[in-house]
Coordinates of C-alpha atoms in Angstrom, one line a residue:
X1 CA 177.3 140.2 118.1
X2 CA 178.4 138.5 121.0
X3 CA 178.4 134.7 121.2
X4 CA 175.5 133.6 118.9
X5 CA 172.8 131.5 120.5
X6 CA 169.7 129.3 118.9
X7 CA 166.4 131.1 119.1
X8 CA 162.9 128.8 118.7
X9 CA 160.7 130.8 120.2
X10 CA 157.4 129.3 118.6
X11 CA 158.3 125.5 118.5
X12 CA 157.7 124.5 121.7
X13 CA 154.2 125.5 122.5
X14 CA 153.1 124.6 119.2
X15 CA 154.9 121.3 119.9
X16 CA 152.6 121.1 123.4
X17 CA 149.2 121.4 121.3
X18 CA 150.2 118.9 118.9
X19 CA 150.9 116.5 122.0
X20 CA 147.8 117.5 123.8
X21 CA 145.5 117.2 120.4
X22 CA 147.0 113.2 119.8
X23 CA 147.1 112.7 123.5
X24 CA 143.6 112.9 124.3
X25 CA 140.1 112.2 122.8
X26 CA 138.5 115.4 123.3
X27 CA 141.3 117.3 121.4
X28 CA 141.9 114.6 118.9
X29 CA 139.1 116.7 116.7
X30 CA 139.5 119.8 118.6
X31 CA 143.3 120.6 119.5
X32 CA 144.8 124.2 120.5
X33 CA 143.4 126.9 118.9
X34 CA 141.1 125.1 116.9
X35 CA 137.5 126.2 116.0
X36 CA 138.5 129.0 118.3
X37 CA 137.9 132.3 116.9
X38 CA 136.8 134.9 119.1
X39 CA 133.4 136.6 119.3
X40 CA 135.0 139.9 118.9
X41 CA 136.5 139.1 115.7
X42 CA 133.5 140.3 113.9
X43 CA 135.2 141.4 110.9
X44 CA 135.1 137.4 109.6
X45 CA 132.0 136.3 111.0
X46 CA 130.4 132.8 108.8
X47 CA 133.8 132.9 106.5
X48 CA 132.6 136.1 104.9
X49 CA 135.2 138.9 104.3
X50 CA 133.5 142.4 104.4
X51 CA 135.0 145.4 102.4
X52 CA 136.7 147.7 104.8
X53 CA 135.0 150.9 105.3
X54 CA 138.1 152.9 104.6
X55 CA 141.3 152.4 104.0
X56 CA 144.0 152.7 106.9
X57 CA 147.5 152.2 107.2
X58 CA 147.8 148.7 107.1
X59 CA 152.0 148.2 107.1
X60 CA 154.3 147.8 109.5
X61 CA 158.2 148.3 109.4
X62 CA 160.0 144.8 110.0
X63 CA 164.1 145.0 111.1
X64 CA 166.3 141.8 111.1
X65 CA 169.1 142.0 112.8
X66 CA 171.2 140.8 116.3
X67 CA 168.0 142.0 117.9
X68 CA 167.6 144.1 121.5
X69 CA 171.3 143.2 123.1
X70 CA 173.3 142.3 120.3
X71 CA 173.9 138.9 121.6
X72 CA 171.8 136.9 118.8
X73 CA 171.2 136.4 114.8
X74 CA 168.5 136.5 113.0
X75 CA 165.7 138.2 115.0
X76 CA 162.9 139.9 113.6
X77 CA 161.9 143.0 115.3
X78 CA 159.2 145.5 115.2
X79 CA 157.6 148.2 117.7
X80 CA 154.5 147.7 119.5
X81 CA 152.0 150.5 120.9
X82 CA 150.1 149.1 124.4
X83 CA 147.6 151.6 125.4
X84 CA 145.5 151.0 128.8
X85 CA 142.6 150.4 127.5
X86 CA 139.9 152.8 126.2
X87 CA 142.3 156.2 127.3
X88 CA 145.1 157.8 125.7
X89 CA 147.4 156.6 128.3
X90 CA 149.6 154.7 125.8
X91 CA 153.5 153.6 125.2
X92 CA 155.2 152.4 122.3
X93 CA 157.5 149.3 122.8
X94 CA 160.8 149.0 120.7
X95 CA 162.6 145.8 119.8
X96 CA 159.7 143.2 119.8
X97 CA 159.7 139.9 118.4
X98 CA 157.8 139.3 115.2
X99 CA 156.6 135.6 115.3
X100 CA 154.8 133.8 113.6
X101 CA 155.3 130.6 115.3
X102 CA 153.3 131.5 118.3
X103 CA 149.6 133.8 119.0
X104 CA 149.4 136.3 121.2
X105 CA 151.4 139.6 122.5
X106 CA 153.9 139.1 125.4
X107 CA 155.3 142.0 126.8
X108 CA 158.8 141.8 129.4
X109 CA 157.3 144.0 132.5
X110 CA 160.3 145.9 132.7
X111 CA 160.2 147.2 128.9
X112 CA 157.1 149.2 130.1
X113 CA 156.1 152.3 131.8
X114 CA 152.6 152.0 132.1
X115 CA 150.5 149.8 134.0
X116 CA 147.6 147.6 132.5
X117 CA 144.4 146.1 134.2
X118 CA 144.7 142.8 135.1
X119 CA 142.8 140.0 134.6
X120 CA 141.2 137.3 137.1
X121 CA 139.6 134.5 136.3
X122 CA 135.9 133.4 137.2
X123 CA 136.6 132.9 140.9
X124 CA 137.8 136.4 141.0
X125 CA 141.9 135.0 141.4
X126 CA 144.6 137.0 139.3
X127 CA 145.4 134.9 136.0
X128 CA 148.6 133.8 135.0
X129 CA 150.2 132.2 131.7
X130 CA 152.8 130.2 130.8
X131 CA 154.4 129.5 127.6
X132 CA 157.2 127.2 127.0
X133 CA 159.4 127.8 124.4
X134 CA 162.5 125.0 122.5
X135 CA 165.9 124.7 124.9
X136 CA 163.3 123.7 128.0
X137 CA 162.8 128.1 129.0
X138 CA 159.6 129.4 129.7
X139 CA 157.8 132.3 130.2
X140 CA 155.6 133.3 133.0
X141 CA 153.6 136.1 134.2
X142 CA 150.1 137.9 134.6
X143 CA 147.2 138.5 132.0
X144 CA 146.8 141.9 131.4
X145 CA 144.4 144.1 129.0
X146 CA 145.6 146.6 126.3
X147 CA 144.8 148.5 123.7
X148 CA 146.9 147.0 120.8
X149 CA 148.3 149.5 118.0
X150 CA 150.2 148.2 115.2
X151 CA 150.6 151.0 112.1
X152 CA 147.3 152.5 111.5
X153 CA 145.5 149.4 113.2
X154 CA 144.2 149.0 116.6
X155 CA 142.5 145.7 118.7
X156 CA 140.9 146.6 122.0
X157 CA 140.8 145.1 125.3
X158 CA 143.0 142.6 123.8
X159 CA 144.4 139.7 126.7
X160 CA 148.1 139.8 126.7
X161 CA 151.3 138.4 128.7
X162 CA 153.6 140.6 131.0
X163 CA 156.7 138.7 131.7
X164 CA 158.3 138.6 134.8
X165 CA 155.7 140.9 136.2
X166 CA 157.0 142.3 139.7
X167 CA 154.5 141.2 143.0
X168 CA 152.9 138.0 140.7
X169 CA 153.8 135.0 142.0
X170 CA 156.5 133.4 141.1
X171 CA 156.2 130.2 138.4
X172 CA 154.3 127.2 139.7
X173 CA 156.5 123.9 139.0
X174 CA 154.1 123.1 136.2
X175 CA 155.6 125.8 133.6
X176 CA 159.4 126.5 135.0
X177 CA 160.8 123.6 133.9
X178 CA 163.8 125.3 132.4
X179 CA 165.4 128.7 132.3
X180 CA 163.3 131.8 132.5
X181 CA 163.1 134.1 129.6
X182 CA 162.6 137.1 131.7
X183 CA 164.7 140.0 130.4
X184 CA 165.9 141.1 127.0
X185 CA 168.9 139.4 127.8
X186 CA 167.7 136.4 127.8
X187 CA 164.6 137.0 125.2
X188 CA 166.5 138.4 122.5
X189 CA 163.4 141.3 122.8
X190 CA 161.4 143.4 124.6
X191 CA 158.5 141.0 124.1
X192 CA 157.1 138.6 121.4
X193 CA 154.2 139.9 119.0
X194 CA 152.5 136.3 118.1
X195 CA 151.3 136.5 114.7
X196 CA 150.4 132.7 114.0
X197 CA 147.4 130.7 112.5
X198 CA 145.5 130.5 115.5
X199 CA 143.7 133.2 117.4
X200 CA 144.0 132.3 120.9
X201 CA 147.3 131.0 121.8
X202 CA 145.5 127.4 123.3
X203 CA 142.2 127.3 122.4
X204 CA 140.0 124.7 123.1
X205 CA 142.3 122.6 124.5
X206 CA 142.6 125.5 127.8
X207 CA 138.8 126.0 127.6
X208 CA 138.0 122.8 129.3
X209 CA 139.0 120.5 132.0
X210 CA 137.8 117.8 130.7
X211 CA 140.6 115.0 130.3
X212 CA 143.1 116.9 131.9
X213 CA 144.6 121.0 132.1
X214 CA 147.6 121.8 130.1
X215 CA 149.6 124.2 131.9
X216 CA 149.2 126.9 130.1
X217 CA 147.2 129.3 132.5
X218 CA 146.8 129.2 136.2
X219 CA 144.7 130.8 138.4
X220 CA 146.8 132.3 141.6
X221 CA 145.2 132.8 145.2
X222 CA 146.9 133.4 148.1
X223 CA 147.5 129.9 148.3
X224 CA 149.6 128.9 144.5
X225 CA 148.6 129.1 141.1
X226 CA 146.7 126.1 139.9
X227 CA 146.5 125.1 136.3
X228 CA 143.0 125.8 135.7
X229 CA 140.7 125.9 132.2
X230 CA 139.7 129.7 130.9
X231 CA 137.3 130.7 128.1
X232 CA 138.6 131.6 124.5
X233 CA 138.0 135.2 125.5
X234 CA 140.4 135.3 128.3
X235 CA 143.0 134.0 126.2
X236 CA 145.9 135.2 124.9
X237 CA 144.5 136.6 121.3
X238 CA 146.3 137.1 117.9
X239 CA 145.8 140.7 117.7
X240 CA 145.0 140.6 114.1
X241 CA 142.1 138.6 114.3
X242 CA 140.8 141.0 116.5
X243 CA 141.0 144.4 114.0
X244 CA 138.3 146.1 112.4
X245 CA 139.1 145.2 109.2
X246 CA 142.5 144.0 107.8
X247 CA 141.9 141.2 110.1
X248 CA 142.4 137.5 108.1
X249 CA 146.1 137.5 108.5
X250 CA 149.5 139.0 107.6
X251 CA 152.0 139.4 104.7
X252 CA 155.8 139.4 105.2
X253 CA 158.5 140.9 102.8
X254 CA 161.7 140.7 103.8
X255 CA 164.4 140.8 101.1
X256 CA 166.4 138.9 99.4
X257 CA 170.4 138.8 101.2
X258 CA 174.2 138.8 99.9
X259 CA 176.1 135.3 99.9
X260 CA 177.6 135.5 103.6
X261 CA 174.9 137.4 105.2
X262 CA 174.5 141.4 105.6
X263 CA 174.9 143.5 108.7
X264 CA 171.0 144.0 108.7
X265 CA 167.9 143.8 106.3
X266 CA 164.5 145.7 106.7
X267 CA 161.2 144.8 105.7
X268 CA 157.5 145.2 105.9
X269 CA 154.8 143.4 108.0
X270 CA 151.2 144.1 106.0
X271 CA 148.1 143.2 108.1
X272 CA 145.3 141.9 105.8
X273 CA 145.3 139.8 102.8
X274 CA 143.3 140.4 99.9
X275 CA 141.4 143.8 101.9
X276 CA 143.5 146.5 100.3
X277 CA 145.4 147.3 97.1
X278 CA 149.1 145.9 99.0
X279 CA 148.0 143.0 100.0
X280 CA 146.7 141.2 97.3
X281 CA 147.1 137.4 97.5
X282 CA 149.1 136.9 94.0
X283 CA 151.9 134.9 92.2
X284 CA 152.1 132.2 95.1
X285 CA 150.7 129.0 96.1
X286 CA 148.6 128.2 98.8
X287 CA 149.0 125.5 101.6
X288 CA 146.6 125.0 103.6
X289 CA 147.6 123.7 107.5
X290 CA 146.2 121.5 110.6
X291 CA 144.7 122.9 113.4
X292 CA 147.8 124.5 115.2
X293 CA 149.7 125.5 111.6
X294 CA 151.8 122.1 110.6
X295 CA 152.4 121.3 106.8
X296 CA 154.5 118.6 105.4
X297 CA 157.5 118.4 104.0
X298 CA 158.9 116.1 102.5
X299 CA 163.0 115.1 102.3
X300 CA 165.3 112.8 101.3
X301 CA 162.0 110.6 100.9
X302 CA 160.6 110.7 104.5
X303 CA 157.9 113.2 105.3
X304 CA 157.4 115.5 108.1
X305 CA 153.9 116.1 109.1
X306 CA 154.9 118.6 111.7
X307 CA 156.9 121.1 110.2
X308 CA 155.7 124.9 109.8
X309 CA 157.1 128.6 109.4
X310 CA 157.9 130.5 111.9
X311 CA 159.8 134.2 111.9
X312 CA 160.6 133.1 115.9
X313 CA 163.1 131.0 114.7
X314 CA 166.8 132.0 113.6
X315 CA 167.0 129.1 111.6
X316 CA 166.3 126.3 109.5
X317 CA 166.1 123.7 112.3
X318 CA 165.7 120.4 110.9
X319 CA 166.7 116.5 111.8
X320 CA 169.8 115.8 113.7
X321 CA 173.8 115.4 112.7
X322 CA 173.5 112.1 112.1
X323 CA 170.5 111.0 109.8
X324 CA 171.8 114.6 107.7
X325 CA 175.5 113.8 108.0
X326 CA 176.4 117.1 108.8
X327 CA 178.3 118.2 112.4
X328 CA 177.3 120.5 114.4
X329 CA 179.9 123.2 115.6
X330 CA 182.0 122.3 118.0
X331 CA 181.1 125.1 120.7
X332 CA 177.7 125.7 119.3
X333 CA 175.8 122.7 118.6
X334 CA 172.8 124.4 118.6
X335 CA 173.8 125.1 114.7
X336 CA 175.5 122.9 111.8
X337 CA 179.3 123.4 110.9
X338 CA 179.6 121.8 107.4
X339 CA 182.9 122.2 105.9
X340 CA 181.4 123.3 102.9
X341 CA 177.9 125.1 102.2
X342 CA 175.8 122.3 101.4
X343 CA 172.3 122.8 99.0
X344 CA 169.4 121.1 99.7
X345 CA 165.7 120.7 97.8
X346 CA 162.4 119.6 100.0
X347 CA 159.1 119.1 99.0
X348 CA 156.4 121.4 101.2
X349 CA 153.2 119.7 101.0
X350 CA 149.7 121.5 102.3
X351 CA 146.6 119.4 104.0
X352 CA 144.4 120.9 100.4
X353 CA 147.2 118.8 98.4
X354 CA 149.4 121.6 97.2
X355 CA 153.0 120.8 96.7
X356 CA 156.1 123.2 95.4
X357 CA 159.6 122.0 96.1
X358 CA 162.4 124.8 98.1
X359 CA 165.2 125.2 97.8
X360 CA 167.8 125.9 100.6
X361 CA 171.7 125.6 101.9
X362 CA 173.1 125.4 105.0
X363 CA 176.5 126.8 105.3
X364 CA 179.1 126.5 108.2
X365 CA 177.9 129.0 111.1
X366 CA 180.8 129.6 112.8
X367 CA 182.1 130.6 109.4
X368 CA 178.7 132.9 109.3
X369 CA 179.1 134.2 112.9
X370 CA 182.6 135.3 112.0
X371 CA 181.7 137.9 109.0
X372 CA 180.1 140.3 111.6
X373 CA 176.8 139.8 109.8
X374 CA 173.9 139.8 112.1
X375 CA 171.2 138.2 109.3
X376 CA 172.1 135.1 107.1
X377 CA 169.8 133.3 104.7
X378 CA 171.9 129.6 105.0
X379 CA 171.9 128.7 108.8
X380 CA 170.4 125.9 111.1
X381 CA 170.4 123.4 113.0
X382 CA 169.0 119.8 114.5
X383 CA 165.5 119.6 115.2
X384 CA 163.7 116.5 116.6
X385 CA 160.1 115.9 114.9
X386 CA 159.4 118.3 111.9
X387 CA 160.8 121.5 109.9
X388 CA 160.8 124.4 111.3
X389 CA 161.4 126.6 108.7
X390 CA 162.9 129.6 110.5
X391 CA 163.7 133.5 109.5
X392 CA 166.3 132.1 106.3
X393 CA 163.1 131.1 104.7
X394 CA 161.4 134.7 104.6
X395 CA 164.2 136.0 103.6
X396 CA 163.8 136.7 99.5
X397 CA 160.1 135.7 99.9
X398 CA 157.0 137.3 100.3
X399 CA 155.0 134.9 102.7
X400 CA 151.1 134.9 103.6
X401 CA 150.2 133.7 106.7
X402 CA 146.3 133.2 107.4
X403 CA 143.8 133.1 110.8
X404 CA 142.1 130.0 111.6
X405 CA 138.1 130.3 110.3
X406 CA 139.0 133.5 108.1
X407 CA 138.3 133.7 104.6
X408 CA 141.3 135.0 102.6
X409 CA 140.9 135.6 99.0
X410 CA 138.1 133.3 99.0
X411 CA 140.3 130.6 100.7
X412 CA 139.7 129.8 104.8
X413 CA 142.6 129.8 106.7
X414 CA 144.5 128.1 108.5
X415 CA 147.1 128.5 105.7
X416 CA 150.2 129.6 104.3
X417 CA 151.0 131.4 101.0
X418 CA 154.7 131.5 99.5

């Protein structure tokens, strides 16, 4: 591992809906992703959960580790088969990004071989998307269709992302902000496989122009790209949502690690809770979320309305140096340097009133990064706004994570289970 860096990869958009749905009156009820499940999910259709017709292969394999370059911590990687859609014409994508933090698949254009149908929008222009992500980075590129394969599962004609996508125009000032995530370099991964609570990756709130565009997708004549609104179906979709069956959310297991961290730890990613024999919902708690996948927790007596999981992360990333009295490292302040580990307890609250306290420590990171350890269950770092409980919280846990509008073990989601 070369020199560590911070990795947020959900916060930032999730941070953008929760903007939009307080900025304006029409998402105040509404927000991103909310009330937004797709037409083609029919596997959840009313809140009803059908019995699947036969049992497939419903589990993934999960890797933790210093993830596609060896330059990072922490990231949680799977492969990904993208098949043009309705052929045979298909390639399987190593070294993706499992995260939970965000919806939708994102693909870097140079991880693949095969080329997808794109997609326009109503007047017939080539669509783009933009997604922002924590440290002010982005990523841009075209909408695409795929085939999506995940273990024995498979979404059609799903709408995804292709970063960096050669001949699209470049980024409109609207998304590139910051730094471009454009290559595994830079990404940590071939791509990102969004697994979150919602299944588009903006909803409602990029359906209509009413009160204003986000700019999250752009339609791109000859003339620029234009922030512009698009249905729910031309979104970017949770996969997921979209199976046959298995199709209400996901289960992570990811084991428990040595004090100091281990040189890698593997897991499994189930698709489905409570449709087959391995992924019944049992021995946790449930917490129900808002409309873009906050909870609250609650520490040192202050509560945090916007806080959430997220397997994007590399870290529990949480206040700042000063209100936790902690440094940060000297070269990396991206992460906290204690001089000793330092235990902490919160209280995780859901919307349906559930609360559980956690347990967690945060121990010095350089010390962490000098191990040669590539996965560690006891770093983080500052945070403005809620906690974002990052990878060290999955680690020893087995951790449900819900679809908006789909009934999971005779709970709806949004929600998480832990």
């Amino acid at each position: 591992m070369s020199v560590p860096e911070a990795k947020v990869t959900g916060l930032r958009a999730r941070q953008v809906c929760a903007l939009l749905a307080g900025g304006m009156v029409l998402l105040a009820t509404s927000g991103c992703g909310a009330g937004s499940s797709s037409g083609s999910n029919s596997g959840t259709p009313g809140g009803t959960t059908p019995t699947p017709p036969t049992a497939v292969n419903n589990t993934l394999s999960i890797q933790a580790g210093s993830g596609a370059t060896n330059q990072f911590f922490n990231l949680l990687l799977t492969s990904v088969t993208a098949c043009v859609p309705g052929t045979g014409n298909c390639q399987t994508i190593p070294n993706v990004l499992v995260d939970t933090g965000s919806t939708g698949l994102r693909l870097l254009s140079a991880s693949l071989t095969i080329t997808l149908p794109a997609v326009s929008d109503s007047a017939g222009n080539p669509l783009g998307n933009c997604i922002g992500f924590a440290g002010n980075t982005y990523a841009w590129g075209p909408v695409a269709t795929a085939d999506v394969q995940l273990a024995g599962e498979t979404a059609s004609k799903v709408p995804i992302q292709i970063i960096n996508a050669s001949g699209f125009p470049a980024a409109p000032e609207a998304c590139s902000a910051g730094g471009a995530n454009t290559d595994a370099s830079s990404l940590g991964a071939n791509g990102i496989l969004g697994i979150g609570v919602t299944q588009q990756d903006c909803g409602s709130a990029c359906a209509t122009s009413l009160g204003g565009v986000p700019a999250v997708y752009f339609g791109c004549p000859s003339s620029g790209c234009v922030a512009e609104a698009v249905s729910l179906q031309q979104q970017l979709q949770n996969p997921v949502g979209l199976f046959p069956q298995d199709n209400n959310g996901v289960v992570i297991n990811l084991p428990a690690l040595d004090a100091g961290g281990d040189p890698s730890a593997s897991g499994s990613l189930v698709f489905g809770i409570g449709t087959q024999t391995n992924n019944a919902l049992a021995g946790v708690q449930i917490y129900t979320t808002d409309q873009v996948g906050n909870f609250t927790v609650t520490f040192n007596g202050s509560s945090y309305s916007e806080s959430f999981l997220d397997t994007g992360s590399n870290g529990y990333f949480f206040l700042n140096a000063n209100s936790l009295g902690v440094p940060t490292c000297p070269v990396n302040t991206d992460f906290y340097c204690p001089a000793a580990t330092m235990n902490y307890s919160a209280i995780t609250s859901g919307t349906n009133g559930t609360q559980n306290t956690i347990v967690f420590s945060i121990a010095n990171a350089n010390t962490l990064f000098n191990t040669g350890n590539n996965v560690f269950n006891d770093v983080g770092g500052p945070n403005v706004g809620g906690f974002d409980l990052g990878l060290p919280f999955f680690f020893g846990r087995t951790v449900y994570v819900a679809i908006e509008g789909a009934s999971a073990s005779g709970f709806t989601g949004p929600y998480y289970a832990f």
